Structures are given as C-alpha cells and as structure tokens.
Amino acid sequence: EPEVTQTPSHQVTQMGQEVILRCVPISNHLYFYWYRQILGQKVEFLVSFYNNEISEKSEIFDDQFSVERPDGSNFTLKIRSTKLEDSAMYFCASSEGGRIREFGPGTRLTVT
Amino acid sequence: AQSVAQPEDQVNVAEGNPLTVKCTYSVSGNPYLFWYVQYPNRGLQFLLKYITGDNLVKGSYGFEAEFNKSQTSFHLKKPSALVSDSALYFCAVREGRDDKIIFGKGTRLHILP
C-alpha cells in the first residue's frame, strides 16, 4: 500500500540555521500539507499546497517558512532561520481529493 | 471557525473492557469528522471518518465512532480494549475549501493489562 515518506526522521540543527524537511507524497495525490506537533501539544496545520502554489496557510507559517515541489515527487518545507520554538514533529500529508489525509511518519526537528 | 474538543487528557481502561474516547465538535455547516491514532514515535494513522450516511462508522483495528448531531459528538469506541490500543488519539474536523483538518488536543489512552 502506498505511503507518504519523510526524510530525515530526526534533524538536529543550531538556532539560526536553515533546514529543509523532505516529503514524498503518494504519487497520484494532488493536495499536499504540512502540520506540526510541538511536544505534548496538539497537531497544528501549517500550510496546504495545490497546483504548485500555496492554497492556505496558518498564522504559524510566517516568512521564515516556505514550501516547494521541486520535481514531480518531492514536497519540501524550508525553515529559513530556525528558532528554538520551531522544535517539533513535522508531518507531511497528502490527499487525492482532499477528504482523507495520508500522513507521513514525521520528522522530529530539534533546534539547539 | 470549526473546532473539536477532547475533554479528557487521559483515559484508563482495563484490557477487555469497552472503551470510549470523547469528542465534541463545533461547525457552521455539515461536519466532516475524523479520528487519528498516534503510536509512540510514529506518525498519524487514519482510523475512520464520518462524511455522511450512517451515524455509526466502523474503522480500523475494531474501532467505531458514533456521530450524534443533537449532542454534536463523535465519540470513539471499541467493545473490548487491547493493551496494544494504548496510544494518543486525535479527533479532527475538516474545514474550508481546501480541506484543512483541525485537530483536537488529543487524548492519551492507557489500556491496563
């Protein structure tokens, strides 16, 4: 059964550094999403992406964040200058028609 | 704005007993409701959804949920709990034209052997 995959599983970075989190959505899916979960807190929506552009973003998704679909398979989340409070588990998700999300296993980002 | 509430931070159930994880929702139109499970060090896994139709929805791993419009609830249930059901459970509601999902804060389920 096809799955959403994410790399790396764990990323440690220093404050102020740029990080890129990578996701490979399910191949026939058209909608892509990033969510995050700060340890012990609820899962929060970051951004949705469709037809090669951002369709919706949350307040969390400020100018430090960007998303890109650089080729036909990858979907990336870039954090330009990481802050301590960016430490979280980041989940990529995709859907075919928007009703059911297939989530990836997550990337744990630790900012030191 | 649409939202879901999970009133319990943690639920403890003895193995073999029935379990219920509560969720209530607030929407302006027809709700699209979901349950997800997160096992330790794992991602989010889809359990079941309610879009329309039968109020009792059956999902993965023997779970089911009952949509109750009058009580605006979508409680997750299982007739007989297993220790392996211990995990973090999230109720969620769909919002907006882009199908953004809004999650509840999660309920940690402990099944006691």
PDB file of C-alpha atoms in Angstrom:
ATOM      1  CA  GLU A   1       0.000   0.000   0.000  1.00  0.00           C
ATOM      2  CA  PRO A   2       1.479   3.385  -0.947  1.00  0.00           C
ATOM      3  CA  GLU A   3       2.654   5.600   1.888  1.00  0.00           C
ATOM      4  CA  VAL A   4       3.826   9.114   2.442  1.00  0.00           C
ATOM      5  CA  THR A   5       7.500   9.087   3.326  1.00  0.00           C
ATOM      6  CA  GLN A   6       9.576  11.731   5.067  1.00  0.00           C
ATOM      7  CA  THR A   7      13.273  12.319   5.490  1.00  0.00           C
ATOM      8  CA  PRO A   8      15.131  12.659   7.720  1.00  0.00           C
ATOM      9  CA  SER A   9      13.398  11.030  10.653  1.00  0.00           C
ATOM     10  CA  HIS A  10      15.306  13.268  13.047  1.00  0.00           C
ATOM     11  CA  GLN A  11      17.072  16.546  12.316  1.00  0.00           C
ATOM     12  CA  VAL A  12      19.162  18.436  14.814  1.00  0.00           C
ATOM     13  CA  THR A  13      20.156  21.965  13.943  1.00  0.00           C
ATOM     14  CA  GLN A  14      21.500  25.071  15.603  1.00  0.00           C
ATOM     15  CA  MET A  15      19.384  28.142  16.090  1.00  0.00           C
ATOM     16  CA  GLY A  16      19.579  30.428  13.079  1.00  0.00           C
ATOM     17  CA  GLN A  17      20.385  27.677  10.617  1.00  0.00           C
ATOM     18  CA  GLU A  18      18.257  26.769   7.625  1.00  0.00           C
ATOM     19  CA  VAL A  19      16.628  23.368   7.456  1.00  0.00           C
ATOM     20  CA  ILE A  20      14.797  21.576   4.696  1.00  0.00           C
ATOM     21  CA  LEU A  21      12.393  18.801   5.543  1.00  0.00           C
ATOM     22  CA  ARG A  22      11.553  16.441   2.737  1.00  0.00           C
ATOM     23  CA  CYS A  23       8.433  14.522   1.919  1.00  0.00           C
ATOM     24  CA  VAL A  24       7.437  12.190  -0.869  1.00  0.00           C
ATOM     25  CA  PRO A  25       3.641  12.200  -1.138  1.00  0.00           C
ATOM     26  CA  ILE A  26       1.636   9.364  -2.604  1.00  0.00           C
ATOM     27  CA  SER A  27       2.119   9.519  -6.334  1.00  0.00           C
ATOM     28  CA  ASN A  28      -1.420  10.203  -7.571  1.00  0.00           C
ATOM     29  CA  HIS A  29      -2.250  12.686  -4.839  1.00  0.00           C
ATOM     30  CA  LEU A  30      -2.773  16.313  -5.739  1.00  0.00           C
ATOM     31  CA  TYR A  31      -3.062  18.094  -2.393  1.00  0.00           C
ATOM     32  CA  PHE A  32      -0.152  18.409  -0.020  1.00  0.00           C
ATOM     33  CA  TYR A  33       0.077  19.633   3.536  1.00  0.00           C
ATOM     34  CA  TRP A  34       2.460  20.300   6.371  1.00  0.00           C
ATOM     35  CA  TYR A  35       1.434  20.027  10.004  1.00  0.00           C
ATOM     36  CA  ARG A  36       3.484  20.225  13.138  1.00  0.00           C
ATOM     37  CA  GLN A  37       3.189  18.946  16.674  1.00  0.00           C
ATOM     38  CA  ILE A  38       5.143  20.574  19.448  1.00  0.00           C
ATOM     39  CA  LEU A  39       5.938  18.004  22.114  1.00  0.00           C
ATOM     40  CA  GLY A  40       2.921  17.388  24.299  1.00  0.00           C
ATOM     41  CA  GLN A  41       0.684  19.691  22.303  1.00  0.00           C
ATOM     42  CA  LYS A  42      -1.849  19.226  19.591  1.00  0.00           C
ATOM     43  CA  VAL A  43      -1.250  18.837  15.900  1.00  0.00           C
ATOM     44  CA  GLU A  44      -1.344  22.194  14.115  1.00  0.00           C
ATOM     45  CA  PHE A  45      -1.940  22.977  10.478  1.00  0.00           C
ATOM     46  CA  LEU A  46       0.841  24.890   8.744  1.00  0.00           C
ATOM     47  CA  VAL A  47       0.139  25.032   5.030  1.00  0.00           C
ATOM     48  CA  SER A  48      -1.671  23.407   2.150  1.00  0.00           C
ATOM     49  CA  PHE A  49      -0.395  23.267  -1.424  1.00  0.00           C
ATOM     50  CA  TYR A  50      -2.215  22.547  -4.645  1.00  0.00           C
ATOM     51  CA  ASN A  51      -1.443  23.116  -8.296  1.00  0.00           C
ATOM     52  CA  ASN A  52       2.056  24.332  -7.484  1.00  0.00           C
ATOM     53  CA  GLU A  53       1.019  27.072  -5.149  1.00  0.00           C
ATOM     54  CA  ILE A  54       0.067  27.619  -1.546  1.00  0.00           C
ATOM     55  CA  SER A  55      -3.690  27.426  -1.184  1.00  0.00           C
ATOM     56  CA  GLU A  56      -3.928  28.123   2.535  1.00  0.00           C
ATOM     57  CA  LYS A  57      -1.569  28.825   5.409  1.00  0.00           C
ATOM     58  CA  SER A  58      -1.852  29.359   9.119  1.00  0.00           C
ATOM     59  CA  GLU A  59      -0.538  32.157  11.297  1.00  0.00           C
ATOM     60  CA  ILE A  60       2.384  29.931  12.208  1.00  0.00           C
ATOM     61  CA  PHE A  61       3.525  29.837   8.601  1.00  0.00           C
ATOM     62  CA  ASP A  62       5.323  33.163   8.526  1.00  0.00           C
ATOM     63  CA  ASP A  63       8.045  34.469   6.228  1.00  0.00           C
ATOM     64  CA  GLN A  64      10.563  32.081   7.746  1.00  0.00           C
ATOM     65  CA  PHE A  65       8.719  29.155   6.201  1.00  0.00           C
ATOM     66  CA  SER A  66       8.415  28.164   2.580  1.00  0.00           C
ATOM     67  CA  VAL A  67       7.269  25.128   0.659  1.00  0.00           C
ATOM     68  CA  GLU A  68       8.235  23.824  -2.698  1.00  0.00           C
ATOM     69  CA  ARG A  69       7.547  20.975  -5.034  1.00  0.00           C
ATOM     70  CA  PRO A  70      10.877  20.979  -6.860  1.00  0.00           C
ATOM     71  CA  ASP A  71      10.115  17.963  -9.033  1.00  0.00           C
ATOM     72  CA  GLY A  72       7.286  15.568  -9.630  1.00  0.00           C
ATOM     73  CA  SER A  73       7.723  13.640  -6.438  1.00  0.00           C
ATOM     74  CA  ASN A  74       9.140  15.691  -3.576  1.00  0.00           C
ATOM     75  CA  PHE A  75       7.413  18.242  -1.390  1.00  0.00           C
ATOM     76  CA  THR A  76       9.682  20.237   0.898  1.00  0.00           C
ATOM     77  CA  LEU A  77       9.313  22.527   3.871  1.00  0.00           C
ATOM     78  CA  LYS A  78      12.095  25.039   4.421  1.00  0.00           C
ATOM     79  CA  ILE A  79      12.651  26.977   7.604  1.00  0.00           C
ATOM     80  CA  ARG A  80      14.988  29.815   6.771  1.00  0.00           C
ATOM     81  CA  SER A  81      16.362  30.695  10.194  1.00  0.00           C
ATOM     82  CA  THR A  82      15.333  28.250  12.855  1.00  0.00           C
ATOM     83  CA  LYS A  83      14.279  29.278  16.330  1.00  0.00           C
ATOM     84  CA  LEU A  84      14.155  27.205  19.479  1.00  0.00           C
ATOM     85  CA  GLU A  85      10.376  27.203  19.324  1.00  0.00           C
ATOM     86  CA  ASP A  86      10.475  25.528  15.916  1.00  0.00           C
ATOM     87  CA  SER A  87      11.432  22.301  17.654  1.00  0.00           C
ATOM     88  CA  ALA A  88       8.580  19.937  16.914  1.00  0.00           C
ATOM     89  CA  MET A  89       7.496  16.918  14.966  1.00  0.00           C
ATOM     90  CA  TYR A  90       6.647  17.933  11.415  1.00  0.00           C
ATOM     91  CA  PHE A  91       4.155  15.836   9.490  1.00  0.00           C
ATOM     92  CA  CYS A  92       3.663  15.866   5.775  1.00  0.00           C
ATOM     93  CA  ALA A  93       0.318  14.765   4.403  1.00  0.00           C
ATOM     94  CA  SER A  94      -1.251  14.260   1.017  1.00  0.00           C
ATOM     95  CA  SER A  95      -4.661  13.542  -0.360  1.00  0.00           C
ATOM     96  CA  GLU A  96      -6.200  12.659  -3.661  1.00  0.00           C
ATOM     97  CA  GLY A  97      -9.380  14.682  -3.433  1.00  0.00           C
ATOM     98  CA  GLY A  98      -8.901  16.364  -0.123  1.00  0.00           C
ATOM     99  CA  ARG A  99     -11.023  14.242   2.146  1.00  0.00           C
ATOM    100  CA  ILE A 100      -8.638  11.815   3.716  1.00  0.00           C
ATOM    101  CA  ARG A 101      -5.139  12.686   4.697  1.00  0.00           C
ATOM    102  CA  GLU A 102      -2.383  10.202   4.435  1.00  0.00           C
ATOM    103  CA  PHE A 103       0.232  11.329   6.886  1.00  0.00           C
ATOM    104  CA  GLY A 104       3.907  10.600   6.800  1.00  0.00           C
ATOM    105  CA  PRO A 105       5.791   9.257   9.803  1.00  0.00           C
ATOM    106  CA  GLY A 106       7.084  12.710  10.695  1.00  0.00           C
ATOM    107  CA  THR A 107      10.430  14.418  11.057  1.00  0.00           C
ATOM    108  CA  ARG A 108      11.487  15.344  14.542  1.00  0.00           C
ATOM    109  CA  LEU A 109      13.228  18.707  14.400  1.00  0.00           C
ATOM    110  CA  THR A 110      15.378  19.683  17.352  1.00  0.00           C
ATOM    111  CA  VAL A 111      16.737  23.218  17.409  1.00  0.00           C
ATOM    112  CA  THR A 112      19.543  23.795  19.901  1.00  0.00           C
TER     113      THR A 112
ATOM    114  CA  ALA B   1     -14.459  28.673  12.886  1.00  0.00           C
ATOM    115  CA  GLN B   2     -14.741  24.947  13.110  1.00  0.00           C
ATOM    116  CA  SER B   3     -13.228  23.195  16.117  1.00  0.00           C
ATOM    117  CA  VAL B   4     -13.198  19.971  18.044  1.00  0.00           C
ATOM    118  CA  ALA B   5     -12.838  19.407  21.753  1.00  0.00           C
ATOM    119  CA  GLN B   6     -11.486  16.367  23.506  1.00  0.00           C
ATOM    120  CA  PRO B   7     -12.402  16.878  27.150  1.00  0.00           C
ATOM    121  CA  GLU B   8     -10.176  14.145  28.555  1.00  0.00           C
ATOM    122  CA  ASP B   9      -6.401  14.348  28.583  1.00  0.00           C
ATOM    123  CA  GLN B  10      -6.135  10.691  29.526  1.00  0.00           C
ATOM    124  CA  VAL B  11      -8.408   7.669  29.667  1.00  0.00           C
ATOM    125  CA  ASN B  12      -7.544   4.475  31.529  1.00  0.00           C
ATOM    126  CA  VAL B  13      -9.341   1.247  30.698  1.00  0.00           C
ATOM    127  CA  ALA B  14      -8.748  -2.326  31.774  1.00  0.00           C
ATOM    128  CA  GLU B  15      -7.967  -4.770  28.996  1.00  0.00           C
ATOM    129  CA  GLY B  16     -11.099  -6.469  27.730  1.00  0.00           C
ATOM    130  CA  ASN B  17     -13.383  -3.671  28.841  1.00  0.00           C
ATOM    131  CA  PRO B  18     -15.177  -1.368  26.434  1.00  0.00           C
ATOM    132  CA  LEU B  19     -13.532   1.977  25.808  1.00  0.00           C
ATOM    133  CA  THR B  20     -14.824   5.399  24.836  1.00  0.00           C
ATOM    134  CA  VAL B  21     -12.769   8.429  23.856  1.00  0.00           C
ATOM    135  CA  LYS B  22     -14.882  11.557  23.740  1.00  0.00           C
ATOM    136  CA  CYS B  23     -15.017  14.255  21.113  1.00  0.00           C
ATOM    137  CA  THR B  24     -17.389  17.125  20.540  1.00  0.00           C
ATOM    138  CA  TYR B  25     -17.367  19.430  17.567  1.00  0.00           C
ATOM    139  CA  SER B  26     -18.417  22.884  16.527  1.00  0.00           C
ATOM    140  CA  VAL B  27     -19.090  23.612  12.864  1.00  0.00           C
ATOM    141  CA  SER B  28     -21.149  26.030  10.852  1.00  0.00           C
ATOM    142  CA  GLY B  29     -22.294  23.512   8.264  1.00  0.00           C
ATOM    143  CA  ASN B  30     -22.173  19.766   7.814  1.00  0.00           C
ATOM    144  CA  PRO B  31     -19.226  18.274   9.664  1.00  0.00           C
ATOM    145  CA  TYR B  32     -16.622  16.004   8.203  1.00  0.00           C
ATOM    146  CA  LEU B  33     -15.111  14.254  11.199  1.00  0.00           C
ATOM    147  CA  PHE B  34     -12.091  12.035  11.621  1.00  0.00           C
ATOM    148  CA  TRP B  35     -10.230  10.011  14.186  1.00  0.00           C
ATOM    149  CA  TYR B  36      -6.490   9.514  14.005  1.00  0.00           C
ATOM    150  CA  VAL B  37      -4.179   7.497  16.229  1.00  0.00           C
ATOM    151  CA  GLN B  38      -0.545   8.150  17.029  1.00  0.00           C
ATOM    152  CA  TYR B  39       1.518   5.336  18.472  1.00  0.00           C
ATOM    153  CA  PRO B  40       4.743   6.168  20.312  1.00  0.00           C
ATOM    154  CA  ASN B  41       7.394   7.525  17.948  1.00  0.00           C
ATOM    155  CA  ARG B  42       5.111   7.022  14.988  1.00  0.00           C
ATOM    156  CA  GLY B  43       3.175   9.279  12.644  1.00  0.00           C
ATOM    157  CA  LEU B  44      -0.531   9.857  12.481  1.00  0.00           C
ATOM    158  CA  GLN B  45      -2.643   6.981  11.274  1.00  0.00           C
ATOM    159  CA  PHE B  46      -6.147   7.362   9.933  1.00  0.00           C
ATOM    160  CA  LEU B  47      -8.735   5.330  11.868  1.00  0.00           C
ATOM    161  CA  LEU B  48     -12.108   6.330  10.498  1.00  0.00           C
ATOM    162  CA  LYS B  49     -14.193   9.170   9.134  1.00  0.00           C
ATOM    163  CA  TYR B  50     -17.733  10.451   9.040  1.00  0.00           C
ATOM    164  CA  ILE B  51     -18.805  12.317   5.921  1.00  0.00           C
ATOM    165  CA  THR B  52     -22.467  11.460   5.554  1.00  0.00           C
ATOM    166  CA  GLY B  53     -24.758   8.480   5.892  1.00  0.00           C
ATOM    167  CA  ASP B  54     -24.874   6.034   8.791  1.00  0.00           C
ATOM    168  CA  ASN B  55     -24.233   7.568  12.166  1.00  0.00           C
ATOM    169  CA  LEU B  56     -22.198   4.560  13.267  1.00  0.00           C
ATOM    170  CA  VAL B  57     -18.895   4.474  11.439  1.00  0.00           C
ATOM    171  CA  LYS B  58     -16.605   1.467  11.558  1.00  0.00           C
ATOM    172  CA  GLY B  59     -12.878   1.864  11.177  1.00  0.00           C
ATOM    173  CA  SER B  60      -9.538   0.175  11.557  1.00  0.00           C
ATOM    174  CA  TYR B  61      -8.460  -2.110  14.407  1.00  0.00           C
ATOM    175  CA  GLY B  62     -12.036  -2.741  15.553  1.00  0.00           C
ATOM    176  CA  PHE B  63     -12.757   0.888  16.384  1.00  0.00           C
ATOM    177  CA  GLU B  64     -16.021   2.611  15.640  1.00  0.00           C
ATOM    178  CA  ALA B  65     -17.429   6.067  16.222  1.00  0.00           C
ATOM    179  CA  GLU B  66     -20.943   7.341  16.590  1.00  0.00           C
ATOM    180  CA  PHE B  67     -21.980  10.634  15.069  1.00  0.00           C
ATOM    181  CA  ASN B  68     -24.608  12.344  17.206  1.00  0.00           C
ATOM    182  CA  LYS B  69     -25.881  15.536  15.660  1.00  0.00           C
ATOM    183  CA  SER B  70     -28.065  16.599  18.574  1.00  0.00           C
ATOM    184  CA  GLN B  71     -25.176  16.305  21.004  1.00  0.00           C
ATOM    185  CA  THR B  72     -22.565  17.448  18.459  1.00  0.00           C
ATOM    186  CA  SER B  73     -20.436  14.487  19.436  1.00  0.00           C
ATOM    187  CA  PHE B  74     -18.310  11.937  17.640  1.00  0.00           C
ATOM    188  CA  HIS B  75     -17.080   9.586  20.356  1.00  0.00           C
ATOM    189  CA  LEU B  76     -14.637   6.824  19.518  1.00  0.00           C
ATOM    190  CA  LYS B  77     -15.491   3.379  20.859  1.00  0.00           C
ATOM    191  CA  LYS B  78     -14.290  -0.172  20.957  1.00  0.00           C
ATOM    192  CA  PRO B  79     -16.156  -3.076  22.575  1.00  0.00           C
ATOM    193  CA  SER B  80     -13.095  -4.790  24.035  1.00  0.00           C
ATOM    194  CA  ALA B  81      -9.833  -2.936  24.611  1.00  0.00           C
ATOM    195  CA  LEU B  82      -6.402  -4.381  23.914  1.00  0.00           C
ATOM    196  CA  VAL B  83      -3.148  -3.339  25.544  1.00  0.00           C
ATOM    197  CA  SER B  84      -1.885  -2.543  22.040  1.00  0.00           C
ATOM    198  CA  ASP B  85      -4.595   0.122  21.738  1.00  0.00           C
ATOM    199  CA  SER B  86      -2.594   2.310  24.110  1.00  0.00           C
ATOM    200  CA  ALA B  87      -1.765   5.416  22.119  1.00  0.00           C
ATOM    201  CA  LEU B  88      -2.647   9.062  21.575  1.00  0.00           C
ATOM    202  CA  TYR B  89      -5.965   9.605  19.812  1.00  0.00           C
ATOM    203  CA  PHE B  90      -6.910  12.727  17.914  1.00  0.00           C
ATOM    204  CA  CYS B  91     -10.348  13.789  16.837  1.00  0.00           C
ATOM    205  CA  ALA B  92     -10.359  16.131  13.839  1.00  0.00           C
ATOM    206  CA  VAL B  93     -12.746  18.146  11.702  1.00  0.00           C
ATOM    207  CA  ARG B  94     -12.444  19.257   8.138  1.00  0.00           C
ATOM    208  CA  GLU B  95     -12.639  22.952   7.377  1.00  0.00           C
ATOM    209  CA  GLY B  96     -12.639  25.140   4.366  1.00  0.00           C
ATOM    210  CA  ARG B  97     -12.481  24.702   0.647  1.00  0.00           C
ATOM    211  CA  ASP B  98      -9.010  23.229   0.884  1.00  0.00           C
ATOM    212  CA  ASP B  99     -10.000  20.569   3.353  1.00  0.00           C
ATOM    213  CA  LYS B 100      -7.735  21.787   6.083  1.00  0.00           C
ATOM    214  CA  ILE B 101      -8.035  19.488   9.061  1.00  0.00           C
ATOM    215  CA  ILE B 102      -8.309  20.935  12.549  1.00  0.00           C
ATOM    216  CA  PHE B 103      -7.188  18.587  15.282  1.00  0.00           C
ATOM    217  CA  GLY B 104      -8.260  18.285  18.875  1.00  0.00           C
ATOM    218  CA  LYS B 105      -5.585  18.325  21.537  1.00  0.00           C
ATOM    219  CA  GLY B 106      -5.539  14.561  21.789  1.00  0.00           C
ATOM    220  CA  THR B 107      -6.473  12.003  24.410  1.00  0.00           C
ATOM    221  CA  ARG B 108      -3.942   9.538  25.728  1.00  0.00           C
ATOM    222  CA  LEU B 109      -5.470   6.106  26.078  1.00  0.00           C
ATOM    223  CA  HIS B 110      -3.908   3.674  28.546  1.00  0.00           C
ATOM    224  CA  ILE B 111      -5.091   0.083  28.441  1.00  0.00           C
ATOM    225  CA  LEU B 112      -4.167  -1.665  31.650  1.00  0.00           C
ATOM    226  CA  PRO B 113      -3.320  -5.374  31.472  1.00  0.00           C
TER     227      PRO B 113
END
